[in-house]
Every structure is written in structure tokens, then in C-alpha cells.
Short mmCIF file of C-alpha atoms in Angstrom, two decimals:
data_model
loop_
_atom_site.label_atom_id
_atom_site.label_comp_id
_atom_site.label_asym_id
_atom_site.label_seq_id
_atom_site.Cartn_x
_atom_site.Cartn_y
_atom_site.Cartn_z
CA VAL A 255 8.62 -28.49 15.65
CA ARG A 256 8.01 -28.41 11.91
CA CYS A 257 4.17 -29.15 12.17
CA THR A 258 1.52 -27.26 10.29
CA PRO A 259 -2.13 -27.13 11.33
CA ILE A 260 -2.87 -29.39 8.33
CA ALA A 261 -4.85 -32.50 9.53
CA GLY A 262 -5.50 -33.85 6.14
CA VAL A 263 -5.29 -33.49 2.54
CA ILE A 264 -7.98 -34.33 0.05
CA LEU A 265 -6.95 -34.47 -3.65
CA THR A 266 -9.65 -33.71 -6.26
CA GLY A 267 -7.54 -34.56 -9.23
CA GLY A 268 -3.98 -35.59 -10.32
CA GLU A 269 -2.97 -32.33 -12.18
CA VAL A 270 0.31 -30.63 -11.01
CA ASP A 271 -1.40 -27.77 -9.21
CA SER A 272 -3.37 -30.35 -7.04
CA ILE A 273 -0.64 -32.67 -6.16
CA ALA A 274 2.74 -30.82 -6.19
CA GLY A 275 2.02 -29.11 -2.79
CA LEU A 276 2.39 -32.54 -1.11
CA LEU A 277 6.14 -32.23 -1.65
CA SER A 278 6.14 -29.42 0.74
CA LEU A 279 4.54 -31.51 3.39
CA ARG A 280 7.57 -33.94 3.56
CA GLU A 281 8.89 -33.09 7.09
CA ARG A 282 7.80 -36.14 8.76
CA GLN A 283 4.29 -34.75 9.82
CA ALA A 284 1.43 -37.04 10.21
CA PHE A 285 -1.74 -36.27 8.26
CA MET A 286 -4.53 -38.10 6.29
CA LEU A 287 -4.19 -38.22 2.47
CA LEU A 288 -7.55 -38.99 0.83
CA ALA A 289 -7.80 -39.35 -2.89
CA HIS A 290 -9.78 -41.59 -5.45
CA ALA A 291 -7.81 -44.56 -6.74
CA CYS A 292 -7.15 -42.76 -9.99
CA VAL A 293 -5.35 -40.02 -8.21
CA HIS A 294 -3.35 -42.51 -5.83
CA ALA A 295 -2.42 -44.22 -8.99
CA ALA A 296 -0.83 -41.06 -10.21
CA LEU A 297 1.10 -40.59 -6.99
CA ASP A 298 2.13 -44.21 -7.16
CA ALA A 299 3.52 -43.70 -10.63
CA ASN A 300 5.80 -40.93 -9.52
CA PRO A 301 8.44 -42.11 -6.90
CA ILE A 302 9.04 -38.58 -5.90
CA PHE A 303 5.99 -38.68 -3.76
CA GLU A 304 7.61 -41.48 -1.65
CA VAL A 305 9.23 -38.53 0.06
CA VAL A 306 5.94 -38.22 2.01
CA SER A 307 6.18 -41.09 4.32
CA ARG A 308 3.45 -43.69 3.78
CA GLU A 309 3.88 -44.61 7.39
CA LEU A 310 3.07 -41.19 8.82
CA VAL A 311 0.80 -40.26 5.92
CA PRO A 312 -1.69 -43.21 5.20
CA ARG A 313 -2.93 -43.01 1.61
CA ILE A 314 -6.70 -43.47 2.05
CA ARG A 315 -8.89 -44.43 -0.95
CA MET A 316 -12.21 -42.69 -1.36
CA VAL A 317 -14.75 -44.47 -3.28
CA LEU A 318 -17.26 -42.26 -5.22
CA ASP A 319 -20.39 -41.46 -3.31
CA VAL A 320 -19.25 -43.12 -0.04
CA PRO A 321 -18.83 -40.81 2.85
CA VAL A 322 -15.54 -40.67 4.83
CA ALA A 323 -15.71 -39.52 8.45
CA LEU A 324 -13.08 -37.04 9.09
CA THR A 325 -10.83 -37.12 12.20
CA LEU A 326 -8.68 -34.73 14.01
CA PRO A 327 -4.87 -35.41 14.27
CA ASP A 328 -5.47 -37.05 17.76
CA GLY A 329 -7.96 -39.46 16.15
CA ALA A 330 -11.13 -37.81 17.63
CA PRO A 331 -13.94 -37.45 15.20
CA ALA A 332 -14.16 -34.05 13.59
CA GLY A 333 -17.88 -34.25 13.19
CA LEU A 334 -17.61 -33.90 9.46
CA SER A 335 -17.89 -36.32 6.55
CA VAL A 336 -16.58 -35.80 3.09
CA THR A 337 -17.94 -37.59 0.02
CA ALA A 338 -16.22 -37.50 -3.32
CA PHE A 339 -18.33 -37.60 -6.46
CA GLY A 340 -17.20 -37.90 -10.12
CA VAL A 341 -17.35 -34.84 -12.35
CA PRO A 342 -16.40 -34.69 -16.05
CA GLY A 343 -12.63 -34.06 -16.20
CA LYS A 344 -9.52 -34.67 -18.07
CA LEU A 345 -6.20 -36.62 -17.69
CA PRO A 346 -3.42 -34.54 -16.08
CA LEU A 347 -1.29 -32.75 -18.88
CA TYR A 348 1.69 -34.64 -17.87
CA ALA A 349 -0.14 -37.96 -18.43
CA GLU A 350 -1.39 -37.20 -21.80
CA ALA A 351 1.58 -39.03 -23.67
CA GLY A 352 0.22 -42.13 -22.79
CA SER A 353 -3.25 -41.52 -24.07
CA SER A 354 -4.74 -42.10 -27.54
CA ASP A 355 -7.01 -39.20 -27.27
CA PRO A 356 -5.78 -36.69 -24.75
CA SER A 357 -8.73 -34.33 -25.42
CA ALA A 358 -11.36 -36.95 -24.33
CA LEU A 359 -13.19 -36.62 -21.18
CA VAL A 360 -12.18 -39.55 -18.78
CA PRO A 361 -14.10 -41.75 -16.37
CA ASP A 362 -15.35 -40.40 -13.10
CA GLY A 363 -12.62 -40.55 -10.62
CA GLU A 364 -9.80 -38.69 -12.21
CA THR A 365 -11.51 -35.60 -11.27
CA VAL A 366 -13.94 -35.40 -8.34
CA GLY A 367 -15.92 -32.81 -6.39
CA LEU A 368 -16.30 -33.07 -2.60
CA CYS A 369 -19.39 -32.71 -0.42
CA ILE A 370 -18.53 -31.79 3.07
CA THR A 371 -21.18 -31.89 5.74
CA ASP A 372 -21.83 -32.04 9.55
CA GLY A 373 -25.25 -33.71 8.71
CA ILE A 374 -27.02 -30.37 8.70
CA ARG A 375 -25.14 -27.89 6.58
CA ARG A 376 -23.65 -29.01 3.21
CA LEU A 377 -20.63 -27.38 1.30
CA LEU A 378 -19.67 -28.51 -2.16
CA PHE A 379 -16.17 -28.04 -3.44
CA VAL A 380 -15.62 -28.42 -7.17
CA PRO A 381 -12.34 -26.77 -8.26
CA GLY A 382 -12.12 -28.41 -11.75
CA CYS A 383 -15.01 -29.40 -13.96
CA ALA A 384 -15.24 -29.95 -17.72
CA ALA A 385 -19.03 -29.80 -18.08
CA ILE A 386 -21.96 -29.10 -15.87
CA THR A 387 -24.35 -32.04 -16.19
CA ALA A 388 -28.01 -32.29 -15.09
CA ALA A 389 -26.74 -34.77 -12.54
CA LEU A 390 -24.32 -32.27 -10.99
CA ARG A 391 -26.89 -29.53 -10.91
CA GLU A 392 -29.15 -31.88 -9.12
CA ARG A 393 -26.37 -32.70 -6.46
CA VAL A 394 -25.71 -29.07 -6.00
CA GLN A 395 -29.51 -28.09 -5.43
CA GLY A 396 -30.06 -26.86 -1.99
CA ALA A 397 -26.32 -26.78 -0.86
CA ASP A 398 -25.49 -24.05 1.73
CA CYS A 399 -22.31 -23.23 -0.22
CA LEU A 400 -20.83 -24.14 -3.52
CA MET A 401 -17.16 -23.58 -4.35
CA PHE A 402 -16.95 -24.02 -8.10
CA ASP A 403 -14.38 -23.98 -11.00
CA GLY A 404 -13.62 -20.41 -12.04
CA THR A 405 -10.53 -21.06 -13.92
CA LEU A 406 -11.33 -19.03 -17.06
CA TRP A 407 -14.01 -16.43 -17.76
CA ARG A 408 -14.28 -17.48 -21.52
CA ASP A 409 -12.98 -20.59 -23.31
CA ASP A 410 -10.43 -18.94 -25.52
CA GLU A 411 -9.06 -16.52 -22.88
CA MET A 412 -5.55 -18.03 -22.97
CA LEU A 413 -5.29 -17.93 -26.74
CA ARG A 414 -6.34 -14.28 -26.78
CA ALA A 415 -3.86 -13.26 -24.02
CA GLY A 416 -1.06 -15.19 -25.95
CA LEU A 417 -0.64 -17.57 -23.04
CA GLY A 418 -0.89 -20.87 -24.88
CA GLU A 419 -2.80 -22.87 -27.48
CA ARG A 420 -5.22 -24.39 -25.21
CA THR A 421 -8.87 -23.76 -24.71
CA GLY A 422 -10.53 -24.17 -21.38
CA ARG A 423 -12.42 -27.13 -22.83
CA ARG A 424 -9.12 -28.76 -23.73
CA MET A 425 -7.73 -28.30 -20.29
CA GLY A 426 -10.96 -29.72 -18.61
CA HIS A 427 -12.43 -26.56 -17.38
CA VAL A 428 -15.96 -25.14 -18.18
CA SER A 429 -15.88 -21.34 -18.44
CA VAL A 430 -17.74 -18.99 -15.88
CA SER A 431 -19.44 -17.06 -18.81
CA GLY A 432 -21.43 -18.42 -21.84
CA SER A 433 -24.59 -20.31 -22.34
CA SER A 434 -23.10 -23.63 -20.96
CA GLY A 435 -21.02 -21.73 -18.37
CA VAL A 436 -21.01 -21.64 -14.63
CA ILE A 437 -23.19 -18.62 -14.15
CA GLU A 438 -25.91 -19.78 -16.63
CA SER A 439 -25.87 -23.38 -15.56
CA PHE A 440 -26.48 -22.77 -11.91
CA ARG A 441 -28.74 -19.71 -12.18
CA ASP A 442 -31.94 -21.66 -11.32
CA THR A 443 -30.27 -23.83 -8.75
CA ALA A 444 -31.06 -23.15 -5.07
CA ILE A 445 -27.46 -22.45 -3.47
CA GLY A 446 -26.73 -20.64 -0.36
CA THR A 447 -23.25 -18.96 -1.08
CA ARG A 448 -21.81 -19.10 -4.61
CA ILE A 449 -18.07 -18.82 -4.69
CA LEU A 450 -15.71 -19.09 -7.70
CA VAL A 451 -12.35 -20.79 -6.95
CA HIS A 452 -9.15 -21.93 -8.72
CA LEU A 453 -9.09 -18.84 -10.93
CA ASN A 454 -6.35 -18.73 -13.59
CA ASN A 455 -4.27 -15.64 -13.60
CA SER A 456 -5.56 -14.67 -17.09
CA ASN A 457 -9.30 -14.43 -15.61
CA PRO A 458 -10.53 -10.93 -15.48
CA LEU A 459 -12.64 -11.81 -12.58
CA LEU A 460 -9.38 -11.31 -10.63
CA LEU A 461 -9.53 -7.51 -11.25
CA ALA A 462 -12.00 -5.98 -8.64
CA ASP A 463 -12.90 -3.26 -11.01
CA SER A 464 -13.58 -5.23 -14.19
CA ASP A 465 -16.84 -5.69 -16.05
CA GLU A 466 -16.67 -9.32 -15.55
CA ARG A 467 -16.41 -9.04 -11.79
CA ARG A 468 -19.49 -6.72 -11.78
CA ILE A 469 -21.41 -9.14 -13.87
CA ALA A 470 -20.41 -12.23 -11.66
CA GLU A 471 -21.34 -10.22 -8.46
CA ALA A 472 -24.71 -9.00 -9.89
CA GLU A 473 -25.30 -12.78 -10.46
CA GLY A 474 -24.76 -13.60 -6.81
CA TRP A 475 -21.12 -14.87 -7.19
CA ILE A 476 -18.24 -14.18 -4.97
CA VAL A 477 -14.59 -14.51 -6.09
CA ALA A 478 -12.51 -16.44 -3.54
CA HIS A 479 -9.45 -14.76 -2.12
CA ASP A 480 -6.46 -15.89 0.08
CA GLY A 481 -7.52 -16.23 3.77
CA MET A 482 -11.20 -16.29 3.04
CA MET A 483 -13.31 -17.64 5.83
CA VAL A 484 -16.85 -19.09 5.20
CA ARG A 485 -19.39 -19.64 7.90
CA LEU A 486 -22.47 -21.71 7.14
CA VAL B 564 4.04 -13.09 -21.08
CA ARG B 565 4.73 -15.57 -18.42
CA CYS B 566 8.43 -15.69 -18.97
CA THR B 567 11.13 -15.52 -16.17
CA PRO B 568 14.55 -14.32 -16.58
CA ILE B 569 15.76 -17.84 -16.35
CA ALA B 570 17.71 -19.06 -19.30
CA GLY B 571 18.84 -22.35 -18.00
CA VAL B 572 18.65 -24.82 -15.09
CA ILE B 573 21.41 -26.94 -13.93
CA LEU B 574 20.60 -29.74 -11.47
CA THR B 575 23.41 -31.00 -9.04
CA GLY B 576 21.31 -33.84 -7.69
CA GLY B 577 17.91 -35.62 -7.90
CA GLU B 578 16.78 -34.63 -4.34
CA VAL B 579 13.30 -33.00 -3.95
CA ASP B 580 14.85 -29.67 -3.00
CA SER B 581 16.81 -29.83 -6.15
CA ILE B 582 14.28 -30.76 -8.82
CA ALA B 583 10.82 -29.78 -7.54
CA GLY B 584 11.17 -26.12 -8.56
CA LEU B 585 11.00 -27.26 -12.13
CA LEU B 586 7.23 -27.87 -11.67
CA SER B 587 7.10 -24.08 -11.19
CA LEU B 588 8.60 -23.64 -14.65
CA ARG B 589 5.80 -25.30 -16.52
CA GLU B 590 4.34 -22.35 -18.37
CA ARG B 591 5.85 -23.11 -21.82
CA GLN B 592 8.90 -21.13 -21.43
CA ALA B 593 12.04 -22.27 -23.25
CA PHE B 594 15.15 -22.76 -21.25
CA MET B 595 18.02 -25.29 -21.11
CA LEU B 596 17.91 -28.10 -18.67
CA LEU B 597 21.43 -29.54 -17.79
CA ALA B 598 22.03 -32.52 -15.62
CA HIS B 599 23.98 -35.72 -15.37
CA ALA B 600 22.40 -38.80 -16.64
CA CYS B 601 21.66 -40.02 -13.14
CA VAL B 602 19.46 -37.01 -12.46
CA HIS B 603 17.84 -37.10 -15.84
CA ALA B 604 16.88 -40.76 -15.03
CA ALA B 605 15.16 -39.52 -11.80
CA LEU B 606 13.25 -37.06 -13.91
CA ASP B 607 12.46 -39.64 -16.50
CA ALA B 608 11.07 -42.04 -13.71
CA ASN B 609 8.59 -39.39 -12.62
CA PRO B 610 6.03 -38.65 -15.16
CA ILE B 611 4.91 -35.48 -13.51
CA PHE B 612 8.06 -33.67 -14.90
CA GLU B 613 6.55 -34.28 -18.43
CA VAL B 614 4.63 -31.15 -17.69
CA VAL B 615 7.83 -29.22 -18.45
CA SER B 616 7.77 -29.67 -22.29
CA ARG B 617 10.68 -31.51 -23.70
CA GLU B 618 10.29 -29.63 -26.90
CA LEU B 619 10.78 -26.19 -25.26
CA VAL B 620 13.11 -27.43 -22.62
CA PRO B 621 15.75 -29.73 -24.04
CA ARG B 622 17.14 -32.19 -21.42
CA ILE B 623 20.93 -31.94 -21.96
CA ARG B 624 23.13 -34.48 -20.44
CA MET B 625 26.37 -33.38 -18.77
CA VAL B 626 29.23 -35.70 -18.90
CA LEU B 627 31.53 -35.52 -15.78
CA ASP B 628 34.49 -33.20 -16.36
CA VAL B 629 33.42 -32.11 -19.86
CA PRO B 630 32.70 -28.48 -20.10
CA VAL B 631 29.44 -27.24 -21.56
CA ALA B 632 29.32 -23.78 -23.29
CA LEU B 633 26.32 -21.82 -21.82
CA THR B 634 24.15 -19.85 -24.19
CA LEU B 635 21.74 -17.07 -23.86
CA PRO B 636 17.98 -17.58 -24.63
CA ASP B 637 18.61 -16.16 -28.13
CA GLY B 638 21.33 -18.78 -28.69
CA ALA B 639 24.34 -16.45 -28.48
CA PRO B 640 27.29 -17.59 -26.42
CA ALA B 641 27.11 -16.48 -22.71
CA GLY B 642 30.94 -16.46 -22.55
CA LEU B 643 30.77 -19.06 -19.75
CA SER B 644 31.29 -22.66 -19.52
CA VAL B 645 30.07 -25.01 -16.80
CA THR B 646 31.66 -28.38 -15.82
CA ALA B 647 30.05 -30.94 -13.67
CA PHE B 648 32.30 -33.13 -11.46
CA GLY B 649 31.38 -35.95 -9.14
CA VAL B 650 31.36 -35.42 -5.47
CA PRO B 651 30.52 -38.12 -2.73
CA GLY B 652 26.85 -38.24 -2.34
CA LYS B 653 23.60 -40.23 -1.63
CA LEU B 654 20.57 -41.49 -3.44
CA PRO B 655 17.70 -39.18 -3.25
CA LEU B 656 15.47 -39.94 -0.06
CA TYR B 657 12.49 -40.94 -2.23
CA ALA B 658 14.42 -43.46 -4.15
CA GLU B 659 15.92 -45.30 -1.09
CA ALA B 660 13.19 -47.96 -1.23
CA GLY B 661 14.82 -49.48 -4.32
CA SER B 662 18.26 -49.72 -2.70
CA SER B 663 19.69 -52.45 -0.65
CA ASP B 664 21.96 -50.15 1.27
CA PRO B 665 20.31 -46.72 1.41
CA SER B 666 23.06 -45.25 3.51
CA ALA B 667 25.83 -46.10 1.19
CA LEU B 668 27.64 -43.42 -0.86
CA VAL B 669 26.71 -43.81 -4.45
CA PRO B 670 28.76 -43.45 -7.76
CA ASP B 671 29.80 -40.16 -9.10
CA GLY B 672 27.03 -38.44 -11.05
CA GLU B 673 24.15 -38.75 -8.58
CA THR B 674 25.51 -35.69 -6.79
CA VAL B 675 27.71 -33.39 -8.67
CA GLY B 676 29.56 -29.97 -8.07
CA LEU B 677 29.89 -27.27 -10.74
CA CYS B 678 32.77 -25.37 -11.99
CA ILE B 679 31.71 -22.20 -13.90
CA THR B 680 34.25 -20.12 -15.66
CA ASP B 681 34.72 -17.39 -18.23
CA GLY B 682 38.23 -18.88 -18.77
CA ILE B 683 39.81 -16.34 -16.41
CA ARG B 684 37.86 -16.53 -13.09
CA ARG B 685 36.53 -19.69 -11.65
CA LEU B 686 33.61 -20.25 -9.20
CA LEU B 687 32.79 -23.67 -7.74
CA PHE B 688 29.36 -24.51 -6.63
CA VAL B 689 28.91 -27.59 -4.47
CA PRO B 690 25.58 -27.39 -2.48
CA GLY B 691 25.63 -31.23 -1.50
CA CYS B 692 28.62 -33.25 -0.54
CA ALA B 693 28.98 -36.16 1.73
CA ALA B 694 32.73 -36.06 2.23
CA ILE B 695 35.57 -33.79 1.39
CA THR B 696 38.11 -35.80 -0.33
CA ALA B 697 41.83 -34.85 -1.30
CA ALA B 698 40.72 -34.76 -5.00
CA LEU B 699 37.94 -32.32 -4.15
CA ARG B 700 40.32 -30.05 -2.17
CA GLU B 701 42.76 -30.08 -5.25
CA ARG B 702 39.90 -29.10 -7.55
CA VAL B 703 38.98 -26.24 -5.32
CA GLN B 704 42.48 -25.06 -4.90
CA GLY B 705 42.93 -21.46 -6.44
CA ALA B 706 39.19 -21.03 -7.10
CA ASP B 707 38.07 -17.29 -7.12
CA CYS B 708 34.91 -18.31 -5.24
CA LEU B 709 33.67 -21.54 -3.64
CA MET B 710 29.95 -22.09 -2.76
CA PHE B 711 29.80 -25.10 -0.48
CA ASP B 712 27.38 -27.31 1.25
CA GLY B 713 26.41 -25.69 4.66
CA THR B 714 23.47 -27.87 5.45
CA LEU B 715 24.30 -28.50 9.00
CA TRP B 716 26.66 -26.96 11.57
CA ARG B 717 27.05 -30.58 13.26
CA ASP B 718 26.18 -34.02 12.33
CA ASP B 719 23.58 -34.76 14.89
CA GLU B 720 21.99 -31.31 14.77
CA MET B 721 18.51 -32.51 13.72
CA LEU B 722 18.39 -35.27 16.27
CA ARG B 723 19.28 -32.63 18.98
CA ALA B 724 16.44 -30.45 17.71
CA GLY B 725 13.86 -33.24 17.59
CA LEU B 726 13.55 -32.70 13.96
CA GLY B 727 14.03 -36.34 12.83
CA GLU B 728 16.17 -39.39 13.18
CA ARG B 729 18.78 -38.64 10.50
CA THR B 730 22.29 -37.42 10.89
CA GLY B 731 24.01 -35.23 8.29
CA ARG B 732 26.01 -38.19 7.20
CA ARG B 733 22.95 -40.25 6.70
CA MET B 734 21.51 -37.44 4.42
CA GLY B 735 24.74 -37.13 2.39
CA HIS B 736 25.89 -33.82 3.97
CA VAL B 737 29.29 -33.25 5.53
CA SER B 738 29.04 -30.77 8.49
CA VAL B 739 30.48 -27.25 8.70
CA SER B 740 32.09 -27.77 11.88
CA GLY B 741 34.29 -30.71 13.25
CA SER B 742 37.63 -32.28 12.28
CA SER B 743 36.41 -33.49 8.93
CA GLY B 744 34.04 -30.59 8.41
CA VAL B 745 33.87 -27.75 5.85
CA ILE B 746 36.03 -25.15 7.70
CA GLU B 747 38.78 -27.59 8.71
CA SER B 748 39.09 -29.30 5.45
CA PHE B 749 39.42 -26.13 3.42
CA ARG B 750 41.39 -24.07 5.94
CA ASP B 751 44.71 -24.53 3.95
CA THR B 752 43.23 -24.35 0.58
CA ALA B 753 43.58 -21.07 -1.52
CA ILE B 754 40.00 -19.82 -2.17
CA GLY B 755 39.06 -16.24 -3.02
CA THR B 756 35.59 -16.02 -1.49
CA ARG B 757 34.24 -18.84 0.67
CA ILE B 758 30.35 -18.93 0.88
CA LEU B 759 28.18 -21.44 2.75
CA VAL B 760 24.88 -22.34 0.79
CA HIS B 761 22.04 -24.85 1.14
CA LEU B 762 21.60 -24.19 5.00
CA ASN B 763 19.03 -26.26 6.74
CA ASN B 764 16.61 -24.38 8.95
CA SER B 765 18.17 -26.11 11.86
CA ASN B 766 21.53 -24.64 11.31
CA PRO B 767 22.58 -21.92 13.90
CA LEU B 768 24.74 -20.32 11.21
CA LEU B 769 21.46 -18.74 10.10
CA LEU B 770 21.33 -16.59 13.27
CA ALA B 771 23.42 -13.42 12.73
CA ASP B 772 24.34 -13.24 16.45
CA SER B 773 25.19 -16.89 17.05
CA ASP B 774 28.58 -18.27 18.26
CA GLU B 775 28.71 -20.42 15.31
CA ARG B 776 28.20 -17.51 12.80
CA ARG B 777 31.08 -15.71 14.67
CA ILE B 778 33.15 -18.85 14.37
CA ALA B 779 32.54 -19.22 10.72
CA GLU B 780 33.16 -15.55 9.87
CA ALA B 781 36.38 -15.44 11.82
CA GLU B 782 37.40 -18.41 9.50
CA GLY B 783 36.58 -16.30 6.44
CA TRP B 784 33.28 -17.83 5.63
CA ILE B 785 30.31 -15.83 4.44
CA VAL B 786 26.72 -17.32 4.90
CA ALA B 787 24.73 -16.88 1.65
CA HIS B 788 21.41 -14.92 1.71
CA ASP B 789 18.64 -14.32 -0.61
CA GLY B 790 19.40 -11.76 -3.37
CA MET B 791 23.21 -12.13 -2.73
CA MET B 792 25.32 -10.89 -5.51
CA VAL B 793 28.92 -12.02 -6.00
CA ARG B 794 31.47 -10.25 -8.33
CA LEU B 795 34.66 -11.99 -9.23
#
């Protein structure tokens, strides 16, 4: 009666914007909850998430670089597999108090990207990433679709807007523009469809008539929007 | 830039529907956070709430039956005081695992009602209450407005609707109807305006043309709605 069409949830990090939505899925609906052990540990450390019944919502550990076959709610195979891979990232903001160096990048697992495939086509989903490494570019090479971290256009965007004291780098997000940014870093990588996701509300890319939007689109990037559908 | 008009938050319990909204107030906005020590302990036990800066959002302890003077964001007195009082209640669902008898009523403080007054008029806000005692009726007597727990019309409403296995009693909510329900219990109590709040989506009172709505209105109760304004 209270079900949603959601058959599973895959968490790519432990930050509030990734995990708090789980609290809205507490009406005793069965689904799969997939995450790396680092993120499960963040859930385990917060008893409020016990409101999502472990009995109905098994907490399944993903191991980096090991594919998991996705199933439909009735247990039938979905014909898709998902593989988590580590990307440079940060501790969740709320967990910084226990860290001696909260600005340091943390081991693989705290932040992951996902590769979703039916064995033929391949979509990569990387909503948070602190740096684009050669290994990441290599993994992305030849993907039919890349959905990538578009949090900020420039690193000091929030400071300039008076929205806080934190740079993108400090928050664990590479910027879209700039010499080590998303556009530059993937310019020579073969990718089918390039989509920016996870945009912060300070990002001028959100404005359809901004210079930044024109630049990104000229470079072959699409800005994600609610209700977007992608066919590969 | 990202402020809301919210100058303060007063928590009446530690259940998810009371506290999870705090996570949406994490954009470094200053406000007062008032709650009983029991509810502060629930927040303290969940590191995710550290995302709401303790520096900008002081966590202020309310002591039962001791008025707190409310202030405006600039520190000026608001001309109102709020007093928390204990009402029969339950442990939050997510905290039941640590309890030997999760169906037991728990000590005053886990669930509180609020009395808000300018020294002349008096509004009582009791969104969760497991039983209406003589002491509670006495406290309500003569209030200019009572906003009271209207979660369920009848105790077995969720079972009958196939929404779960829990009665209202098991969830810590007295029902609106019935011999020990809200309507009966307050029938002979002098109250200015009687408003039902915190309705579950199974409650037929939500339907403007239901028999239950007609019964409640004939008894002098109003069903709260979004954007409702009350003048005393």
C-alpha cells in the first residue's frame, strides 16, 4: 500500500545528501541496500537508521571492483550488474570531528563510483570525486555514458557567493572548469554521453542561459535534470 | 543567502518524524535548538546530526515545567515563553533494540508537550501522547488553544488498512475516537480552540467528506492543515 517502485538503493558515500533519503524509505518496504563497508559503518554508527528494518532491507556489502548482479523485487535477475570502484574522496562532514586531518583524502571505499552494465553497454555514475586520476580516466574510457560530479563550476564558488568558507577541494569535489577540472580531464577520453550530476545550487551551470552552460554544452556535456531518461 | 525564517526548533520527542528535518537545516544558519535531555541524548547518539553545527545552533536543554524565554534571531526577547511538560510516550522506534520492553511507556521527557504563552494567552502543543491522564486534562483546562495528537482515528487503523502490524498504542499514540480517546477525554475540559495535528495518512479525518471528520467537527475539533494560521 505504501510501496514505491524502488527495488534497491546503492550508496556511493556516507555524506548526508547520500544517506538521509533512506529515512524516507522506512514504511516497511523491502529493497536491497548496497554500499561499501565504509558506508555501512556510517549507517551502523547512527542508530536512527535502524528505522529501516534490517529484516526487510538487507544491508549488502559491496567489495571494490567485484560485480554484484542486480535482482528485481521478486528475486528475478534484472540483467544488470553493478561494480563499485574507489575514487578519491573525503570523510563525511559530520564525521570530521573524529579525524586528525579532516581535509585529507581518505582510502578508497568512503567514496565510490559505480559501473552499471548489461554486459554490452556500460554506464558510469560518479556523483562525488575529489580528483580525476589517470586510473579513473582509463576506467571511463569507452563508456557509453558517464554521469559525473558537477557540484561546483569553480573551486571557490561558495566563498564568492558568501555561502560558506569551504572550497570544492575541501568538500571533496573536483570542479567542472579549470585545468584539472572535469571538462579538461575527460576531453580526450572516449565517452558516449557526458552528463553532469549532483550540481550545487551555487553552480551557474544550473542557469540555462549562462556562459558556463554554453561552454559545457559546447564541450559535449549535458546538465542532468529531474525526470531525465537516458537510453544507451 | 541560504537562511530560512526559522529562529528556533523545539523537539517534542526523538522519533524520526520529529528530528530528521534538522538534517535539512544544515546550511550554517543560526537558530536555537531546544529539547529535553532525553531527546538531546538521541541526537548525541547519532553523529549524523553533527552536520548541524553546535557552534551556530546551540543545543539547549529544557527542564520539565521550567519556562524558557524565547528570543528572536537578533537576541531580542520574543515576548513568549515555552514550557515543556512530560506526557506518556514511547521510545523512538529505532531505539527499541536496546530496550527489554519496547512496548512499555517510558519516563517523562522522552515525549513532551509544550505550553507557549505571552503571559496572557496560552497554547498547548502535544503532537504525541500515549494516554490522556487526569494531570494532563488539568494542565489543558482553560487553554486558549490545544493542538493535540491526532495520529489515528482508531487504535487498529493501520492493521485494518494493511499498513503494518502496530496498533496506535504500540506506537505511543492515543486514538482520536473511543472511550479513552481524544474527543471523549477532553469533552468536559474548557478549551478555546481544539485542533488535531500529526495525522497519519491512514486517518479518515484527512478526508473532508468522511463521517469521522463530521463527527470530530461536531465535537468542536478542527483538523490542522498546511499553512494554517491561528490567532489567539
